[in-house]
Short mmCIF file of C-alpha atoms in Angstrom, two decimals:
data_model
loop_
_atom_site.label_atom_id
_atom_site.label_comp_id
_atom_site.label_asym_id
_atom_site.label_seq_id
_atom_site.Cartn_x
_atom_site.Cartn_y
_atom_site.Cartn_z
CA MET O 1 0.00 0.00 0.00
CA LYS O 2 1.12 3.56 -0.63
CA ARG O 3 0.59 6.05 2.19
CA PRO O 4 -2.49 5.43 4.35
CA LEU O 5 -5.67 6.88 2.90
CA ARG O 6 -7.39 9.63 4.85
CA ILE O 7 -10.99 8.50 5.01
CA ILE O 8 -14.19 10.10 6.26
CA VAL O 9 -16.86 7.51 7.06
CA ALA O 10 -20.17 9.36 7.17
CA GLY O 11 -23.13 7.74 8.86
CA PHE O 12 -25.74 7.67 11.57
CA ALA O 13 -24.97 6.40 15.09
CA VAL O 14 -25.29 9.11 17.75
CA GLY O 15 -28.75 9.91 16.42
CA PHE O 16 -29.87 6.28 16.73
CA PRO O 17 -27.42 4.66 19.16
CA LEU O 18 -28.91 1.17 19.23
CA GLY O 19 -26.88 -2.01 18.92
CA GLY O 20 -27.27 -2.95 15.29
CA GLN O 21 -26.88 0.59 13.98
CA VAL O 22 -23.79 1.44 16.03
CA TRP O 23 -22.07 -1.84 15.19
CA MET O 24 -22.74 -1.30 11.48
CA MET O 25 -20.99 2.08 11.58
CA LEU O 26 -18.14 0.70 13.67
CA HIS O 27 -17.53 -2.18 11.26
CA PHE O 28 -16.90 0.32 8.46
CA ALA O 29 -14.82 2.76 10.50
CA ALA O 30 -12.77 0.24 12.50
CA GLY O 31 -12.53 -2.11 9.53
CA LEU O 32 -10.91 0.57 7.38
CA ALA O 33 -8.63 1.60 10.25
CA ARG O 34 -7.49 -2.03 10.63
CA LEU O 35 -6.37 -1.90 7.01
CA GLY O 36 -3.96 0.87 8.01
CA HIS O 37 -5.94 3.93 6.98
CA GLU O 38 -6.61 7.14 8.92
CA VAL O 39 -10.34 7.17 9.63
CA VAL O 40 -12.73 9.73 11.08
CA PHE O 41 -16.40 8.92 11.61
CA LEU O 42 -18.66 11.87 10.77
CA GLU O 43 -22.32 12.35 11.63
CA ASP O 44 -24.34 15.44 10.71
CA THR O 45 -27.87 16.00 11.99
CA SER O 46 -28.88 18.51 9.34
CA ASP O 47 -32.06 20.17 10.66
CA TRP O 48 -34.22 17.07 11.08
CA ALA O 49 -32.38 14.23 12.85
CA TYR O 50 -33.46 14.61 16.46
CA PRO O 51 -31.35 12.15 18.47
CA PHE O 52 -33.01 9.05 19.88
CA ASP O 53 -32.65 8.45 23.61
CA PRO O 54 -32.16 4.69 24.16
CA VAL O 55 -33.23 4.90 27.80
CA LEU O 56 -36.35 7.00 27.36
CA GLY O 57 -37.25 5.28 24.10
CA TYR O 58 -37.99 8.37 22.03
CA ALA O 59 -36.20 11.22 20.27
CA GLY O 60 -35.41 14.55 21.91
CA SER O 61 -33.02 17.46 21.66
CA ASP O 62 -30.20 16.06 23.84
CA SER O 63 -27.62 13.95 22.01
CA GLY O 64 -25.73 13.20 25.23
CA PRO O 65 -26.83 9.55 25.63
CA GLY O 66 -25.94 8.70 22.03
CA ARG O 67 -22.62 10.51 22.20
CA ALA O 68 -21.66 8.59 25.33
CA ILE O 69 -22.41 5.26 23.66
CA VAL O 70 -20.48 6.09 20.49
CA ASP O 71 -17.55 7.56 22.42
CA ARG O 72 -17.23 4.46 24.60
CA LEU O 73 -17.65 1.87 21.85
CA PHE O 74 -15.30 3.63 19.44
CA ALA O 75 -12.67 4.07 22.15
CA ASP O 76 -12.93 0.39 23.08
CA HIS O 77 -12.17 -0.55 19.48
CA GLY O 78 -9.23 1.68 18.63
CA LEU O 79 -11.01 4.85 17.48
CA ALA O 80 -10.78 7.10 20.55
CA GLY O 81 -11.26 10.73 19.51
CA ARG O 82 -11.84 9.75 15.88
CA TRP O 83 -15.46 10.84 15.57
CA ALA O 84 -17.36 14.08 15.07
CA TYR O 85 -21.04 14.80 15.60
CA VAL O 86 -22.14 17.97 13.83
CA SER O 87 -25.31 18.96 15.64
CA GLN O 88 -27.16 21.69 13.84
CA LEU O 89 -29.94 21.23 16.40
CA GLU O 90 -27.57 21.91 19.30
CA ASP O 91 -25.43 24.36 17.29
CA ARG O 92 -22.07 22.78 18.00
CA VAL O 93 -19.66 20.01 17.05
CA TYR O 94 -18.98 17.18 19.50
CA GLY O 95 -16.20 14.59 19.58
CA MET O 96 -13.62 17.01 18.13
CA ASP O 97 -13.63 20.76 17.64
CA ARG O 98 -14.72 22.39 14.40
CA ASP O 99 -11.21 23.41 13.34
CA THR O 100 -9.91 19.86 13.76
CA LEU O 101 -12.82 18.45 11.77
CA ASP O 102 -12.26 21.01 9.01
CA ARG O 103 -8.63 19.97 8.77
CA HIS O 104 -9.63 16.33 8.41
CA LEU O 105 -12.15 17.22 5.72
CA ALA O 106 -9.68 19.36 3.77
CA ALA O 107 -7.05 16.61 3.80
CA ALA O 108 -9.39 13.65 3.13
CA ASP O 109 -8.91 11.36 0.13
CA PHE O 110 -12.17 9.45 0.39
CA PHE O 111 -15.71 10.15 1.60
CA LEU O 112 -17.67 6.96 2.34
CA ASN O 113 -21.35 7.73 2.88
CA VAL O 114 -23.04 4.81 4.66
CA SER O 115 -26.82 4.68 4.12
CA GLY O 116 -26.98 8.11 2.50
CA VAL O 117 -28.45 10.08 5.38
CA ILE O 118 -25.86 12.83 5.76
CA PRO O 119 -26.48 16.20 4.06
CA LEU O 120 -24.05 16.81 1.21
CA ARG O 121 -22.49 20.06 2.31
CA GLU O 122 -19.81 21.79 0.25
CA GLU O 123 -17.08 20.77 2.68
CA TYR O 124 -18.03 17.10 2.16
CA LEU O 125 -18.29 17.36 -1.60
CA GLN O 126 -14.76 18.84 -1.79
CA ILE O 127 -13.35 15.39 -1.00
CA PRO O 128 -12.11 14.05 -4.37
CA VAL O 129 -13.38 10.45 -4.19
CA ARG O 130 -16.90 9.83 -2.90
CA ALA O 131 -18.96 6.65 -2.56
CA VAL O 132 -22.40 5.98 -1.08
CA ILE O 133 -23.84 2.71 0.21
CA ASP O 134 -27.52 1.88 -0.16
CA THR O 135 -28.33 -0.32 2.84
CA ASP O 136 -32.09 -0.43 2.13
CA PRO O 137 -32.38 -1.77 -1.42
CA VAL O 138 -35.55 -1.53 -3.51
CA PHE O 139 -36.86 1.28 -1.29
CA THR O 140 -33.81 3.36 -2.24
CA GLN O 141 -33.99 2.63 -5.96
CA VAL O 142 -37.69 3.51 -6.09
CA LYS O 143 -36.95 6.83 -4.37
CA VAL O 144 -34.09 7.57 -6.76
CA ALA O 145 -36.27 6.80 -9.78
CA GLY O 146 -39.19 8.87 -8.58
CA ASN O 147 -37.57 11.93 -7.09
CA ALA O 148 -35.00 14.24 -8.71
CA TRP O 149 -33.52 15.30 -5.37
CA ASN O 150 -32.85 11.68 -4.37
CA HIS O 151 -31.38 10.95 -7.79
CA ASP O 152 -29.03 13.93 -7.62
CA TYR O 153 -27.99 12.98 -4.09
CA PHE O 154 -26.73 9.56 -5.18
CA ALA O 155 -25.33 10.89 -8.45
CA ALA O 156 -23.06 13.24 -6.45
CA HIS O 157 -20.92 10.18 -5.66
CA GLN O 158 -18.65 8.55 -8.21
CA THR O 159 -19.51 5.05 -6.92
CA CYS O 160 -22.86 3.80 -5.63
CA PHE O 161 -22.95 0.51 -3.77
CA THR O 162 -26.04 -1.48 -2.76
CA TYR O 163 -26.73 -4.33 -0.35
CA GLY O 164 -29.21 -5.57 -2.97
CA CYS O 165 -26.56 -7.68 -4.66
CA ASN O 166 -28.88 -8.97 -7.40
CA LEU O 167 -30.08 -5.52 -8.45
CA PRO O 168 -27.15 -4.58 -10.72
CA SER O 169 -28.02 -7.51 -13.02
CA GLY O 170 -31.10 -5.57 -14.11
CA GLN O 171 -33.23 -8.73 -13.91
CA THR O 172 -35.22 -7.99 -10.75
CA GLY O 173 -37.58 -5.39 -12.17
CA VAL O 174 -36.30 -2.74 -9.77
CA PRO O 175 -35.64 0.57 -11.57
CA LEU O 176 -31.94 1.37 -11.67
CA SER O 177 -32.24 4.83 -13.26
CA ASP O 178 -28.86 5.77 -14.72
CA ILE O 179 -26.97 4.78 -11.56
CA ASP O 180 -24.27 2.14 -11.98
CA TRP O 181 -25.03 0.21 -8.79
CA LYS O 182 -22.26 -2.01 -7.45
CA PRO O 183 -23.06 -5.03 -5.21
CA LEU O 184 -21.65 -4.95 -1.68
CA LEU O 185 -21.86 -7.31 1.28
CA PRO O 186 -21.97 -5.86 4.80
CA PRO O 187 -18.52 -5.98 6.41
CA VAL O 188 -18.00 -7.53 9.84
CA VAL O 189 -14.84 -7.17 11.91
CA LEU O 190 -14.66 -10.82 12.89
CA ASP O 191 -12.57 -10.21 16.01
CA PHE O 192 -15.47 -8.23 17.46
CA TRP O 193 -17.73 -11.31 17.25
CA PRO O 194 -16.03 -14.32 18.85
CA ARG O 195 -18.01 -17.52 18.55
CA GLY O 196 -20.73 -18.04 21.11
CA GLN O 197 -20.26 -20.87 23.56
CA GLY O 198 -22.42 -23.99 23.66
CA ARG O 199 -25.78 -24.41 21.95
CA GLY O 200 -27.22 -21.05 22.98
CA THR O 201 -30.73 -20.32 24.19
CA ASN O 202 -33.21 -19.81 21.37
CA TYR O 203 -33.56 -18.85 17.74
CA THR O 204 -34.26 -15.16 17.59
CA THR O 205 -33.92 -11.95 15.64
CA ILE O 206 -33.98 -8.24 16.42
CA GLY O 207 -35.92 -5.60 14.56
CA THR O 208 -38.90 -3.28 14.16
CA TRP O 209 -42.40 -4.73 14.16
CA GLU O 210 -43.92 -2.21 11.78
CA ALA O 211 -42.50 0.66 9.74
CA LYS O 212 -45.17 2.89 8.26
CA ASP O 213 -44.87 4.94 5.08
CA ARG O 214 -42.12 2.76 3.58
CA ASP O 215 -44.16 0.58 1.25
CA VAL O 216 -43.32 1.00 -2.44
CA GLU O 217 -44.77 0.22 -5.85
CA VAL O 218 -42.80 -1.55 -8.59
CA ASP O 219 -44.37 -2.39 -11.95
CA GLY O 220 -47.81 -1.67 -10.55
CA LYS O 221 -47.34 -3.98 -7.55
CA LYS O 222 -47.49 -2.60 -4.03
CA LEU O 223 -44.75 -4.13 -1.91
CA SER O 224 -44.68 -3.97 1.86
CA TRP O 225 -41.78 -3.02 4.10
CA ARG O 226 -43.62 -4.23 7.23
CA LYS O 227 -42.69 -7.40 9.11
CA ASN O 228 -45.77 -7.70 11.32
CA VAL O 229 -47.90 -8.92 8.41
CA LYS O 230 -45.32 -11.56 7.56
CA TYR O 231 -45.16 -12.97 11.09
CA GLU O 232 -48.92 -13.54 11.13
CA ALA O 233 -48.44 -16.26 8.53
CA ILE O 234 -46.12 -18.18 10.88
CA LEU O 235 -47.76 -17.39 14.21
CA ASP O 236 -48.28 -21.12 14.89
CA LEU O 237 -44.68 -22.09 14.15
CA PRO O 238 -43.79 -22.92 17.79
CA ALA O 239 -46.70 -25.38 17.89
CA ARG O 240 -45.28 -27.13 14.83
CA LEU O 241 -41.85 -27.42 16.47
CA PRO O 242 -42.55 -28.47 20.07
CA GLY O 243 -39.50 -28.17 22.29
CA LEU O 244 -37.66 -25.90 19.86
CA PRO O 245 -37.26 -22.44 21.43
CA LEU O 246 -38.29 -19.67 19.03
CA GLY O 247 -38.08 -16.01 19.93
CA LEU O 248 -38.10 -12.51 18.56
CA ALA O 249 -36.99 -9.16 19.94
CA MET O 250 -39.10 -6.49 18.27
CA SER O 251 -39.85 -2.86 18.96
CA GLY O 252 -43.43 -1.68 18.73
CA MET O 253 -45.31 -4.97 19.16
CA LYS O 254 -47.63 -3.48 21.81
CA GLU O 255 -50.68 -5.71 22.37
CA ASN O 256 -49.33 -8.27 19.88
CA ALA O 257 -46.58 -9.26 22.30
CA GLU O 258 -48.91 -11.21 24.58
CA ARG O 259 -50.62 -12.89 21.64
CA TYR O 260 -47.29 -14.18 20.36
CA ARG O 261 -46.22 -15.31 23.82
CA ALA O 262 -49.46 -17.26 24.07
CA ALA O 263 -48.60 -18.93 20.76
CA GLY O 264 -45.26 -20.11 22.18
CA TRP O 265 -42.82 -17.40 21.12
CA GLU O 266 -40.33 -15.89 23.55
CA VAL O 267 -40.90 -12.17 23.03
CA ARG O 268 -38.44 -9.45 24.05
CA ASP O 269 -38.55 -5.70 23.58
CA ALA O 270 -35.87 -4.85 21.02
CA LEU O 271 -35.04 -1.66 22.91
CA GLU O 272 -34.06 -3.65 26.02
CA VAL O 273 -31.72 -5.78 23.94
CA SER O 274 -30.30 -2.96 21.82
CA ARG O 275 -29.80 0.07 24.09
CA ASP O 276 -26.38 -1.29 25.11
CA PRO O 277 -24.30 -2.39 22.08
CA VAL O 278 -22.35 -4.89 24.17
CA ALA O 279 -25.57 -6.45 25.49
CA TYR O 280 -26.82 -6.58 21.89
CA ARG O 281 -23.72 -8.49 20.85
CA ASP O 282 -24.03 -10.84 23.82
CA TYR O 283 -27.66 -11.51 22.94
CA ILE O 284 -26.66 -12.61 19.44
CA ARG O 285 -23.68 -14.64 20.64
CA GLY O 286 -25.88 -16.32 23.27
CA SER O 287 -28.59 -17.28 20.81
CA ARG O 288 -29.10 -20.69 19.24
CA GLY O 289 -29.20 -19.07 15.83
CA GLU O 290 -31.21 -16.54 13.87
CA PHE O 291 -34.69 -17.17 12.56
CA THR O 292 -36.26 -14.27 10.72
CA ILE O 293 -38.45 -13.16 7.86
CA ALA O 294 -37.60 -10.38 5.40
CA LYS O 295 -39.47 -7.50 3.82
CA ASP O 296 -41.67 -8.35 0.87
CA GLN O 297 -39.82 -5.78 -1.19
CA ASN O 298 -36.73 -7.97 -1.09
CA VAL O 299 -38.42 -11.38 -0.98
CA ILE O 300 -40.77 -10.97 -3.94
CA LEU O 301 -38.25 -9.20 -6.17
CA LYS O 302 -35.32 -11.37 -5.01
CA SER O 303 -33.08 -8.34 -4.62
CA GLY O 304 -30.33 -10.40 -3.01
CA TRP O 305 -30.38 -8.17 0.08
CA PHE O 306 -28.52 -9.60 3.06
CA SER O 307 -28.77 -8.19 6.56
CA ASP O 308 -25.72 -6.88 8.41
CA ARG O 309 -27.37 -8.31 11.54
CA THR O 310 -27.52 -11.79 10.02
CA ALA O 311 -23.86 -11.44 9.06
CA THR O 312 -23.01 -10.98 12.75
CA PHE O 313 -25.00 -14.10 13.69
CA LEU O 314 -22.88 -16.03 11.20
CA ALA O 315 -19.68 -14.47 12.54
CA ALA O 316 -20.65 -15.58 16.04
CA GLY O 317 -20.97 -19.14 14.75
CA ARG O 318 -24.75 -19.07 14.94
CA PRO O 319 -26.57 -20.55 11.95
CA ALA O 320 -29.18 -18.43 10.22
CA VAL O 321 -32.58 -19.56 8.93
CA VAL O 322 -33.82 -16.55 7.00
CA GLU O 323 -36.49 -15.86 4.43
CA ASP O 324 -35.10 -16.07 0.92
CA THR O 325 -34.27 -12.80 -0.83
CA GLY O 326 -32.24 -14.45 -3.57
CA PHE O 327 -28.90 -14.38 -1.73
CA GLY O 328 -28.25 -17.96 -2.80
CA THR O 329 -26.98 -16.55 -6.11
CA TYR O 330 -23.75 -15.53 -4.38
CA LEU O 331 -23.65 -17.21 -0.94
CA PRO O 332 -23.43 -20.93 -0.09
CA THR O 333 -26.64 -22.25 1.45
CA GLY O 334 -27.80 -25.47 3.07
CA GLN O 335 -25.33 -25.74 5.98
CA GLY O 336 -24.72 -22.60 8.06
CA LEU O 337 -27.19 -20.47 6.11
CA PHE O 338 -30.67 -21.70 5.24
CA PRO O 339 -33.04 -19.68 3.03
CA PHE O 340 -36.73 -20.57 3.19
CA GLU O 341 -39.97 -19.69 1.46
CA GLY O 342 -43.13 -20.45 3.42
CA ALA O 343 -43.79 -22.04 6.82
CA ASP O 344 -43.18 -25.64 5.70
CA ALA O 345 -39.71 -24.78 4.39
CA ALA O 346 -38.96 -22.90 7.62
CA VAL O 347 -39.86 -25.96 9.70
CA ASP O 348 -37.66 -28.16 7.53
CA ALA O 349 -34.70 -25.77 7.75
CA LEU O 350 -34.88 -25.47 11.52
CA ARG O 351 -35.01 -29.26 11.85
CA ARG O 352 -31.93 -29.55 9.64
CA VAL O 353 -29.98 -27.20 11.88
CA GLU O 354 -31.10 -29.06 15.00
CA ALA O 355 -30.02 -32.38 13.51
CA GLU O 356 -26.37 -31.24 13.22
CA PRO O 357 -25.91 -28.08 15.30
CA GLN O 358 -22.11 -28.21 15.53
CA ARG O 359 -21.76 -28.62 11.80
CA ALA O 360 -24.21 -25.77 11.18
CA GLY O 361 -22.33 -23.49 13.57
CA ASP O 362 -18.98 -24.29 11.97
CA ALA O 363 -20.42 -23.61 8.52
CA ALA O 364 -21.92 -20.31 9.71
CA ARG O 365 -18.57 -19.03 10.93
CA ALA O 366 -16.87 -20.23 7.74
CA ILE O 367 -19.34 -18.23 5.61
CA ALA O 368 -18.60 -15.12 7.66
CA GLU O 369 -14.87 -15.64 7.22
CA ASP O 370 -15.13 -16.23 3.48
CA TYR O 371 -17.67 -13.54 2.56
CA PHE O 372 -18.15 -10.91 5.30
CA ASP O 373 -14.68 -10.43 6.76
CA SER O 374 -14.17 -6.65 6.80
CA ASP O 375 -10.60 -7.00 5.52
CA LYS O 376 -11.90 -8.63 2.33
CA VAL O 377 -15.08 -6.59 1.87
CA LEU O 378 -13.48 -3.20 2.47
CA THR O 379 -10.39 -3.93 0.41
CA GLY O 380 -12.76 -4.80 -2.43
CA LEU O 381 -14.72 -1.59 -1.84
CA LEU O 382 -11.57 0.53 -2.03
CA ARG O 383 -10.52 -1.30 -5.19
CA GLN O 384 -13.89 -0.58 -6.83
CA CYS O 385 -13.36 3.10 -6.03
CA GLY O 386 -9.91 3.06 -7.63
CA LEU O 387 -8.08 3.67 -4.35
CA VAL O 388 -5.98 0.48 -4.09
#
């Protein structure tokens, strides 16, 4: 490698400091730093991103709780003092002073925009090489196709990546506009996710029960983003698998929580699991594996989307039984990773894992090492951007 690259990783963590979100940002920032580069994580609230308080459970004007979480987790993983939170709402910069941030921006070689939520200010656009990562495929492409502002936002980057790895083929029916989307797998710093011990407790997942106003229409078909509708179709799954512990940690279940408990699910509040990133990691490492459904947008269109959360289950040596989004086109399936379509296939997949749990766990970790290792994923990302 020539001299270390000076990289700005832009994203969203202080504003939503829950386990999965903070780990996703850390995997990019720490993963690039482990490759020998000089990394600063940048978050900018613009005038809309009121920070979420993980203790109170709602957004407010005080970013203190989120800043404390990010500061501690980044420091614990080699990035002490390497973050900046530009709070337009609080009218100041946290993590480092404004002059120091400006120096980093002026000297930066590469601007990596994770999820595309940061405003594209002039001082960010001055960085010569810019890339953006779409972490919510289908929804993003529909927005880009239907709204000039969204199109111009993505077009302001020389390289546009997507977690919808099947989308660039042009065969899914998802509009690609004139964006040259590049497939990308979510990186995981494997050292952060040592294998869980023993069999673990139950199969689980972590997420949001219902997200309103995120349904889309593709080729005249309305496609849902919501998971609650999907779980109704498998409400009786625990009864079909007696003795097999099935759980879910979801936010916003409300009165549905008791109904699912009565049907045999172990139900947790996702906020309780996620407000501490270390507890979030321990919850995944202590699980038996992941069992989860996916959004219709990705299932019906087979976008190839793969969850960064599922990648951490695999890294922790926990097999994943997940609804099929078409990821079998590029990932090995049938041992540590089991796609399913419909309740009968889910039952069969879970029984296959239970028949050979050690083999499934070994295969899960091997998939993470082969496909999601941050060293490999991020080196490939830099290569695609012409930087290595």
